[in-house]
Every structure is written in structure tokens, then in C-alpha cells.
Amino acid sequence: MKKGIIITFFIISLLLIGMMFLIVDVRNNPVTDDFTTLESEFEKVNQEEAKTNIDSLRSTIVSEESKGQIDALETFNVITEDLLMHIQRLEEALYSKEREDSVNMEVPRIQENNALFFKKNGEYTNSATQFIAKLDAFEYNIRTLKQRFPVLSSIKTKVRTANTKNQDWLSYNFKDFPAITSYAKLKSLQYDIKTKREAIFTTVLNNQ
């Protein structure tokens, strides 16, 4: 699309240059002295038409840039919602509304907690693997937005803590913990993600 706009702009520029040479030639020809007024009006009309075309091109270019920015923000929002929904499902697996009357919140339920995130051989469960992948996508997309929107330079990319004492992030935060502890961490992470999304949207909108 941008290539097409540039080509159109180039063609219009060539037409304008051609008109300028034509007008100069007419002015240098004594036979055309009686057509001075007509020439003046012709030049005025073409200048106004050229200005209209250039303004239209400029508007198109701005619209394309704005569309790209809007698409980027919409993509970020979709990725964010997908992550939040997955966290919600993890929370419900730990303490669903259907089970909350029968579950004693004081019981640690460490084994149930571990089973949600880890297989017996220590590998991630499918749900945990998706959880990490969606977190990666969220943080990567923030980096992408920061490249597109310089005003986001102060926004931190990560929502995960870097200090994990030589453990992977999931094990450090969710392995061998009581279910209620993991539940609280998921709630906190959910809040951080929503807060970061709001900060990004607010910053971009306030700088348009």
C-alpha cells in the first residue's frame, strides 16, 4: 500500500512539473499575450487541484499509519484477554465456585496444586505449558508495542519477577506451594496484567 501511495505521489509530482514547463513556454510565446487571463486561471485551478491531491495523499498516509497502530493495539488486547482467560481457568481449577462449599480453604492441598502445573516427572502439564507460552506472547507483544510507540519507553515489558534463585519461573512460584498460595499469586498476576494494559492504552491515547 505504501509503495502504491509513493508511486501515485511521484506521478502527481511529474504532472505538476510538466505543467510548470508548459506555463513557462506559454509565457515566452508572444502569440499568447491575449490568453494571459486564461493562463492565470488555468494555473490557479491546477495548483488548487494539486494541493487537494497532495492533502488527500497525506491524509491517506496518516490513515494507514493510524490503522497500523490500531491493529497493533487490538492484537495486544486479544493476546491479553487470552492470557487472562487462561489464568482464570487455572484459578477455577484450584478453587472453582462449584467446589468452594466443599473445599476447606485451610487444607494446603499441595499435591493438587502441583498436579495442576507439573507432571510426576517434573515436566510442565499441558495447561502450564500454555500458561508460559501465553505469558511469553504477552511480554513479547509489549516489546513490539514499545518499538511502534516511543511514548511507551517507560513501560516495563515483564510481568514476571526476574529473581527466581536459579529456578525456572513456574517452579519458583508454583511448585510445592499450598493451593491457596498459588491461587493468590494468580490473582496478583491477573491484576498486574490488567494494570499494565490500562497503562499502555492510557499512555498511547494521551499522546495522540
PDB file of C-alpha atoms in Angstrom:
ATOM      1  CA  MET A   1       0.000   0.000   0.000  1.00  0.00           C
ATOM      2  CA  LYS A   2       2.757   2.446   0.926  1.00  0.00           C
ATOM      3  CA  LYS A   3       4.540   1.645  -2.345  1.00  0.00           C
ATOM      4  CA  GLY A   4       1.339   2.485  -4.267  1.00  0.00           C
ATOM      5  CA  ILE A   5       0.997   5.800  -2.402  1.00  0.00           C
ATOM      6  CA  ILE A   6       4.598   6.746  -3.162  1.00  0.00           C
ATOM      7  CA  ILE A   7       4.157   5.917  -6.866  1.00  0.00           C
ATOM      8  CA  THR A   8       0.944   7.988  -7.034  1.00  0.00           C
ATOM      9  CA  PHE A   9       2.657  10.872  -5.283  1.00  0.00           C
ATOM     10  CA  PHE A  10       5.576  10.632  -7.755  1.00  0.00           C
ATOM     11  CA  ILE A  11       3.223  10.686 -10.767  1.00  0.00           C
ATOM     12  CA  ILE A  12       1.405  13.753  -9.438  1.00  0.00           C
ATOM     13  CA  SER A  13       4.749  15.476  -8.897  1.00  0.00           C
ATOM     14  CA  LEU A  14       5.764  14.753 -12.518  1.00  0.00           C
ATOM     15  CA  LEU A  15       2.464  16.151 -13.779  1.00  0.00           C
ATOM     16  CA  LEU A  16       2.967  19.331 -11.763  1.00  0.00           C
ATOM     17  CA  ILE A  17       6.485  19.753 -13.128  1.00  0.00           C
ATOM     18  CA  GLY A  18       5.181  19.231 -16.676  1.00  0.00           C
ATOM     19  CA  MET A  19       2.534  21.890 -16.149  1.00  0.00           C
ATOM     20  CA  MET A  20       5.141  24.331 -14.873  1.00  0.00           C
ATOM     21  CA  PHE A  21       7.231  23.888 -18.026  1.00  0.00           C
ATOM     22  CA  LEU A  22       4.121  24.287 -20.187  1.00  0.00           C
ATOM     23  CA  ILE A  23       3.201  27.532 -18.448  1.00  0.00           C
ATOM     24  CA  VAL A  24       6.739  28.899 -18.828  1.00  0.00           C
ATOM     25  CA  ASP A  25       6.643  28.070 -22.561  1.00  0.00           C
ATOM     26  CA  VAL A  26       3.293  29.805 -22.956  1.00  0.00           C
ATOM     27  CA  ARG A  27       4.564  32.918 -21.188  1.00  0.00           C
ATOM     28  CA  ASN A  28       7.572  33.123 -23.537  1.00  0.00           C
ATOM     29  CA  ASN A  29       5.381  32.945 -26.665  1.00  0.00           C
ATOM     30  CA  PRO A  30       4.183  36.446 -27.849  1.00  0.00           C
ATOM     31  CA  VAL A  31       1.274  34.893 -29.733  1.00  0.00           C
ATOM     32  CA  THR A  32      -0.379  34.060 -26.463  1.00  0.00           C
ATOM     33  CA  ASP A  33      -0.460  37.570 -24.989  1.00  0.00           C
ATOM     34  CA  ASP A  34      -4.238  37.656 -25.403  1.00  0.00           C
ATOM     35  CA  PHE A  35      -4.564  34.494 -23.295  1.00  0.00           C
ATOM     36  CA  THR A  36      -2.857  35.842 -20.165  1.00  0.00           C
ATOM     37  CA  THR A  37      -6.019  35.789 -18.078  1.00  0.00           C
ATOM     38  CA  LEU A  38      -6.951  32.304 -19.238  1.00  0.00           C
ATOM     39  CA  GLU A  39      -3.438  31.093 -18.417  1.00  0.00           C
ATOM     40  CA  SER A  40      -3.627  32.622 -14.943  1.00  0.00           C
ATOM     41  CA  GLU A  41      -6.947  30.949 -14.218  1.00  0.00           C
ATOM     42  CA  PHE A  42      -5.702  27.643 -15.612  1.00  0.00           C
ATOM     43  CA  GLU A  43      -2.610  27.791 -13.379  1.00  0.00           C
ATOM     44  CA  LYS A  44      -4.712  28.656 -10.331  1.00  0.00           C
ATOM     45  CA  VAL A  45      -7.127  25.756 -10.890  1.00  0.00           C
ATOM     46  CA  ASN A  46      -4.314  23.244 -11.370  1.00  0.00           C
ATOM     47  CA  GLN A  47      -2.440  24.469  -8.297  1.00  0.00           C
ATOM     48  CA  GLU A  48      -5.574  24.058  -6.206  1.00  0.00           C
ATOM     49  CA  GLU A  49      -6.192  20.594  -7.664  1.00  0.00           C
ATOM     50  CA  ALA A  50      -2.599  19.574  -6.954  1.00  0.00           C
ATOM     51  CA  LYS A  51      -2.888  20.835  -3.385  1.00  0.00           C
ATOM     52  CA  THR A  52      -6.090  18.821  -2.962  1.00  0.00           C
ATOM     53  CA  ASN A  53      -4.397  15.675  -4.281  1.00  0.00           C
ATOM     54  CA  ILE A  54      -1.371  16.116  -2.026  1.00  0.00           C
ATOM     55  CA  ASP A  55      -3.600  16.732   1.012  1.00  0.00           C
ATOM     56  CA  SER A  56      -5.546  13.617   0.098  1.00  0.00           C
ATOM     57  CA  LEU A  57      -2.322  11.596  -0.137  1.00  0.00           C
ATOM     58  CA  ARG A  58      -1.115  12.956   3.178  1.00  0.00           C
ATOM     59  CA  SER A  59      -4.447  12.017   4.736  1.00  0.00           C
ATOM     60  CA  THR A  60      -4.188   8.503   3.277  1.00  0.00           C
ATOM     61  CA  ILE A  61      -0.669   8.057   4.637  1.00  0.00           C
ATOM     62  CA  VAL A  62      -1.760   9.224   8.093  1.00  0.00           C
ATOM     63  CA  SER A  63      -4.785   6.935   7.961  1.00  0.00           C
ATOM     64  CA  GLU A  64      -2.625   3.938   7.036  1.00  0.00           C
ATOM     65  CA  GLU A  65      -0.246   4.686   9.909  1.00  0.00           C
ATOM     66  CA  SER A  66      -3.153   5.098  12.316  1.00  0.00           C
ATOM     67  CA  LYS A  67      -4.686   1.860  11.081  1.00  0.00           C
ATOM     68  CA  GLY A  68      -1.418   0.064  11.760  1.00  0.00           C
ATOM     69  CA  GLN A  69      -1.321   1.465  15.282  1.00  0.00           C
ATOM     70  CA  ILE A  70      -4.923   0.491  15.945  1.00  0.00           C
ATOM     71  CA  ASP A  71      -4.278  -3.025  14.616  1.00  0.00           C
ATOM     72  CA  ALA A  72      -1.254  -3.341  16.915  1.00  0.00           C
ATOM     73  CA  LEU A  73      -3.305  -2.310  19.965  1.00  0.00           C
ATOM     74  CA  GLU A  74      -6.147  -4.648  19.018  1.00  0.00           C
ATOM     75  CA  THR A  75      -3.690  -7.543  18.669  1.00  0.00           C
ATOM     76  CA  PHE A  76      -2.244  -6.715  22.087  1.00  0.00           C
ATOM     77  CA  ASN A  77      -5.728  -6.676  23.593  1.00  0.00           C
ATOM     78  CA  VAL A  78      -6.579 -10.083  22.092  1.00  0.00           C
ATOM     79  CA  ILE A  79      -3.337 -11.568  23.455  1.00  0.00           C
ATOM     80  CA  THR A  80      -4.035 -10.028  26.855  1.00  0.00           C
ATOM     81  CA  GLU A  81      -7.597 -11.356  27.015  1.00  0.00           C
ATOM     82  CA  ASP A  82      -6.403 -14.816  26.005  1.00  0.00           C
ATOM     83  CA  LEU A  83      -3.857 -14.806  28.832  1.00  0.00           C
ATOM     84  CA  LEU A  84      -6.373 -13.530  31.388  1.00  0.00           C
ATOM     85  CA  MET A  85      -8.859 -16.224  30.393  1.00  0.00           C
ATOM     86  CA  HIS A  86      -6.232 -18.926  30.831  1.00  0.00           C
ATOM     87  CA  ILE A  87      -5.296 -17.618  34.274  1.00  0.00           C
ATOM     88  CA  GLN A  88      -8.991 -17.618  35.154  1.00  0.00           C
ATOM     89  CA  ARG A  89      -9.209 -21.300  34.206  1.00  0.00           C
ATOM     90  CA  LEU A  90      -6.183 -22.085  36.386  1.00  0.00           C
ATOM     91  CA  GLU A  91      -7.801 -20.293  39.302  1.00  0.00           C
ATOM     92  CA  GLU A  92     -11.013 -22.227  38.813  1.00  0.00           C
ATOM     93  CA  ALA A  93      -9.071 -25.494  38.717  1.00  0.00           C
ATOM     94  CA  LEU A  94      -7.671 -24.630  42.135  1.00  0.00           C
ATOM     95  CA  TYR A  95     -10.845 -23.176  43.656  1.00  0.00           C
ATOM     96  CA  SER A  96     -13.889 -23.339  41.398  1.00  0.00           C
ATOM     97  CA  LYS A  97     -17.196 -21.866  42.531  1.00  0.00           C
ATOM     98  CA  GLU A  98     -18.799 -25.293  42.300  1.00  0.00           C
ATOM     99  CA  ARG A  99     -16.287 -26.699  44.806  1.00  0.00           C
ATOM    100  CA  GLU A 100     -15.802 -23.802  47.204  1.00  0.00           C
ATOM    101  CA  ASP A 101     -18.502 -25.049  49.633  1.00  0.00           C
ATOM    102  CA  SER A 102     -16.906 -28.494  49.876  1.00  0.00           C
ATOM    103  CA  VAL A 103     -13.261 -27.409  49.927  1.00  0.00           C
ATOM    104  CA  ASN A 104     -11.620 -26.477  53.189  1.00  0.00           C
ATOM    105  CA  MET A 105      -9.503 -23.422  52.409  1.00  0.00           C
ATOM    106  CA  GLU A 106      -7.254 -24.207  55.358  1.00  0.00           C
ATOM    107  CA  VAL A 107      -6.131 -27.540  53.880  1.00  0.00           C
ATOM    108  CA  PRO A 108      -2.859 -26.970  51.972  1.00  0.00           C
ATOM    109  CA  ARG A 109      -3.730 -29.259  49.003  1.00  0.00           C
ATOM    110  CA  ILE A 110      -0.117 -29.126  47.844  1.00  0.00           C
ATOM    111  CA  GLN A 111      -0.403 -32.279  45.746  1.00  0.00           C
ATOM    112  CA  GLU A 112      -3.457 -30.929  43.907  1.00  0.00           C
ATOM    113  CA  ASN A 113      -1.597 -27.695  43.319  1.00  0.00           C
ATOM    114  CA  ASN A 114       1.450 -29.461  41.907  1.00  0.00           C
ATOM    115  CA  ALA A 115      -0.699 -31.696  39.699  1.00  0.00           C
ATOM    116  CA  LEU A 116      -2.159 -28.628  38.002  1.00  0.00           C
ATOM    117  CA  PHE A 117       1.260 -27.314  36.957  1.00  0.00           C
ATOM    118  CA  PHE A 118       3.630 -30.305  36.904  1.00  0.00           C
ATOM    119  CA  LYS A 119       3.652 -33.913  35.768  1.00  0.00           C
ATOM    120  CA  LYS A 120       5.094 -36.581  38.031  1.00  0.00           C
ATOM    121  CA  ASN A 121       8.382 -36.466  36.112  1.00  0.00           C
ATOM    122  CA  GLY A 122       8.652 -32.740  36.798  1.00  0.00           C
ATOM    123  CA  GLU A 123       7.741 -31.598  33.308  1.00  0.00           C
ATOM    124  CA  TYR A 124       5.074 -28.969  32.772  1.00  0.00           C
ATOM    125  CA  THR A 125       1.483 -30.067  32.278  1.00  0.00           C
ATOM    126  CA  ASN A 126      -0.234 -29.001  29.060  1.00  0.00           C
ATOM    127  CA  SER A 127      -2.069 -26.273  30.943  1.00  0.00           C
ATOM    128  CA  ALA A 128       1.171 -24.963  32.458  1.00  0.00           C
ATOM    129  CA  THR A 129       2.916 -25.057  29.061  1.00  0.00           C
ATOM    130  CA  GLN A 130       0.120 -22.936  27.580  1.00  0.00           C
ATOM    131  CA  PHE A 131       0.347 -20.611  30.565  1.00  0.00           C
ATOM    132  CA  ILE A 132       4.043 -19.924  29.946  1.00  0.00           C
ATOM    133  CA  ALA A 133       3.528 -19.582  26.171  1.00  0.00           C
ATOM    134  CA  LYS A 134       0.772 -17.004  26.676  1.00  0.00           C
ATOM    135  CA  LEU A 135       2.916 -15.068  29.162  1.00  0.00           C
ATOM    136  CA  ASP A 136       5.776 -15.078  26.643  1.00  0.00           C
ATOM    137  CA  ALA A 137       3.432 -13.794  23.921  1.00  0.00           C
ATOM    138  CA  PHE A 138       2.144 -11.039  26.204  1.00  0.00           C
ATOM    139  CA  GLU A 139       5.595  -9.770  27.151  1.00  0.00           C
ATOM    140  CA  TYR A 140       6.896 -10.069  23.575  1.00  0.00           C
ATOM    141  CA  ASN A 141       3.941  -8.047  22.308  1.00  0.00           C
ATOM    142  CA  ILE A 142       4.706  -5.280  24.805  1.00  0.00           C
ATOM    143  CA  ARG A 143       8.234  -5.080  23.370  1.00  0.00           C
ATOM    144  CA  THR A 144       6.698  -4.796  19.893  1.00  0.00           C
ATOM    145  CA  LEU A 145       4.390  -2.000  21.025  1.00  0.00           C
ATOM    146  CA  LYS A 146       7.291  -0.119  22.588  1.00  0.00           C
ATOM    147  CA  GLN A 147       9.042  -0.112  19.209  1.00  0.00           C
ATOM    148  CA  ARG A 148       5.930   1.236  17.477  1.00  0.00           C
ATOM    149  CA  PHE A 149       5.029   3.749  20.204  1.00  0.00           C
ATOM    150  CA  PRO A 150       8.085   5.576  21.622  1.00  0.00           C
ATOM    151  CA  VAL A 151       5.867   7.076  24.367  1.00  0.00           C
ATOM    152  CA  LEU A 152       5.774   3.609  25.946  1.00  0.00           C
ATOM    153  CA  SER A 153       9.504   3.626  26.683  1.00  0.00           C
ATOM    154  CA  SER A 154       8.890   3.858  30.443  1.00  0.00           C
ATOM    155  CA  ILE A 155       6.530   0.853  30.461  1.00  0.00           C
ATOM    156  CA  LYS A 156       8.219  -2.275  31.781  1.00  0.00           C
ATOM    157  CA  THR A 157       7.985  -5.274  29.489  1.00  0.00           C
ATOM    158  CA  LYS A 158       7.978  -8.017  32.123  1.00  0.00           C
ATOM    159  CA  VAL A 159       5.176  -9.045  34.447  1.00  0.00           C
ATOM    160  CA  ARG A 160       7.236 -11.920  35.831  1.00  0.00           C
ATOM    161  CA  THR A 161       9.873 -11.479  38.508  1.00  0.00           C
ATOM    162  CA  ALA A 162      13.430 -11.949  37.309  1.00  0.00           C
ATOM    163  CA  ASN A 163      14.825 -13.185  40.639  1.00  0.00           C
ATOM    164  CA  THR A 164      13.996 -16.901  40.781  1.00  0.00           C
ATOM    165  CA  LYS A 165      17.106 -18.186  42.608  1.00  0.00           C
ATOM    166  CA  ASN A 166      18.350 -20.297  39.684  1.00  0.00           C
ATOM    167  CA  GLN A 167      14.963 -21.941  39.201  1.00  0.00           C
ATOM    168  CA  ASP A 168      12.608 -21.563  36.296  1.00  0.00           C
ATOM    169  CA  TRP A 169       9.859 -19.035  36.956  1.00  0.00           C
ATOM    170  CA  LEU A 170       6.995 -21.539  37.176  1.00  0.00           C
ATOM    171  CA  SER A 171       8.760 -23.862  39.631  1.00  0.00           C
ATOM    172  CA  TYR A 172       9.911 -20.953  41.777  1.00  0.00           C
ATOM    173  CA  ASN A 173       6.406 -19.533  42.057  1.00  0.00           C
ATOM    174  CA  PHE A 174       4.074 -22.541  41.973  1.00  0.00           C
ATOM    175  CA  LYS A 175       5.829 -25.789  42.879  1.00  0.00           C
ATOM    176  CA  ASP A 176       5.218 -27.334  46.333  1.00  0.00           C
ATOM    177  CA  PHE A 177       3.011 -24.461  47.454  1.00  0.00           C
ATOM    178  CA  PRO A 178      -0.425 -24.715  49.048  1.00  0.00           C
ATOM    179  CA  ALA A 179      -3.195 -24.294  46.501  1.00  0.00           C
ATOM    180  CA  ILE A 180      -4.401 -21.116  48.181  1.00  0.00           C
ATOM    181  CA  THR A 181      -0.929 -19.566  47.776  1.00  0.00           C
ATOM    182  CA  SER A 182      -0.859 -20.325  44.056  1.00  0.00           C
ATOM    183  CA  TYR A 183      -4.386 -19.011  43.769  1.00  0.00           C
ATOM    184  CA  ALA A 184      -3.355 -15.729  45.384  1.00  0.00           C
ATOM    185  CA  LYS A 185      -0.330 -15.452  43.071  1.00  0.00           C
ATOM    186  CA  LEU A 186      -2.515 -15.977  40.021  1.00  0.00           C
ATOM    187  CA  LYS A 187      -4.882 -13.269  41.236  1.00  0.00           C
ATOM    188  CA  SER A 188      -1.957 -10.900  41.743  1.00  0.00           C
ATOM    189  CA  LEU A 189      -0.585 -11.674  38.277  1.00  0.00           C
ATOM    190  CA  GLN A 190      -4.010 -11.084  36.767  1.00  0.00           C
ATOM    191  CA  TYR A 191      -4.142  -7.673  38.423  1.00  0.00           C
ATOM    192  CA  ASP A 192      -0.637  -6.769  37.173  1.00  0.00           C
ATOM    193  CA  ILE A 193      -1.553  -7.712  33.597  1.00  0.00           C
ATOM    194  CA  LYS A 194      -4.728  -5.624  33.645  1.00  0.00           C
ATOM    195  CA  THR A 195      -2.863  -2.679  35.169  1.00  0.00           C
ATOM    196  CA  LYS A 196      -0.148  -2.852  32.520  1.00  0.00           C
ATOM    197  CA  ARG A 197      -2.715  -3.000  29.721  1.00  0.00           C
ATOM    198  CA  GLU A 198      -4.505   0.038  31.122  1.00  0.00           C
ATOM    199  CA  ALA A 199      -1.207   1.940  31.420  1.00  0.00           C
ATOM    200  CA  ILE A 200      -0.351   1.165  27.778  1.00  0.00           C
ATOM    201  CA  PHE A 201      -3.735   2.232  26.412  1.00  0.00           C
ATOM    202  CA  THR A 202      -3.844   5.377  28.561  1.00  0.00           C
ATOM    203  CA  THR A 203      -0.307   6.423  27.578  1.00  0.00           C
ATOM    204  CA  VAL A 204      -0.953   5.928  23.852  1.00  0.00           C
ATOM    205  CA  LEU A 205      -4.318   7.713  23.878  1.00  0.00           C
ATOM    206  CA  ASN A 206      -2.981  10.667  25.859  1.00  0.00           C
ATOM    207  CA  ASN A 207      -0.230  11.197  23.306  1.00  0.00           C
ATOM    208  CA  GLN A 208      -2.313  11.121  20.126  1.00  0.00           C
TER     209      GLN A 208
END
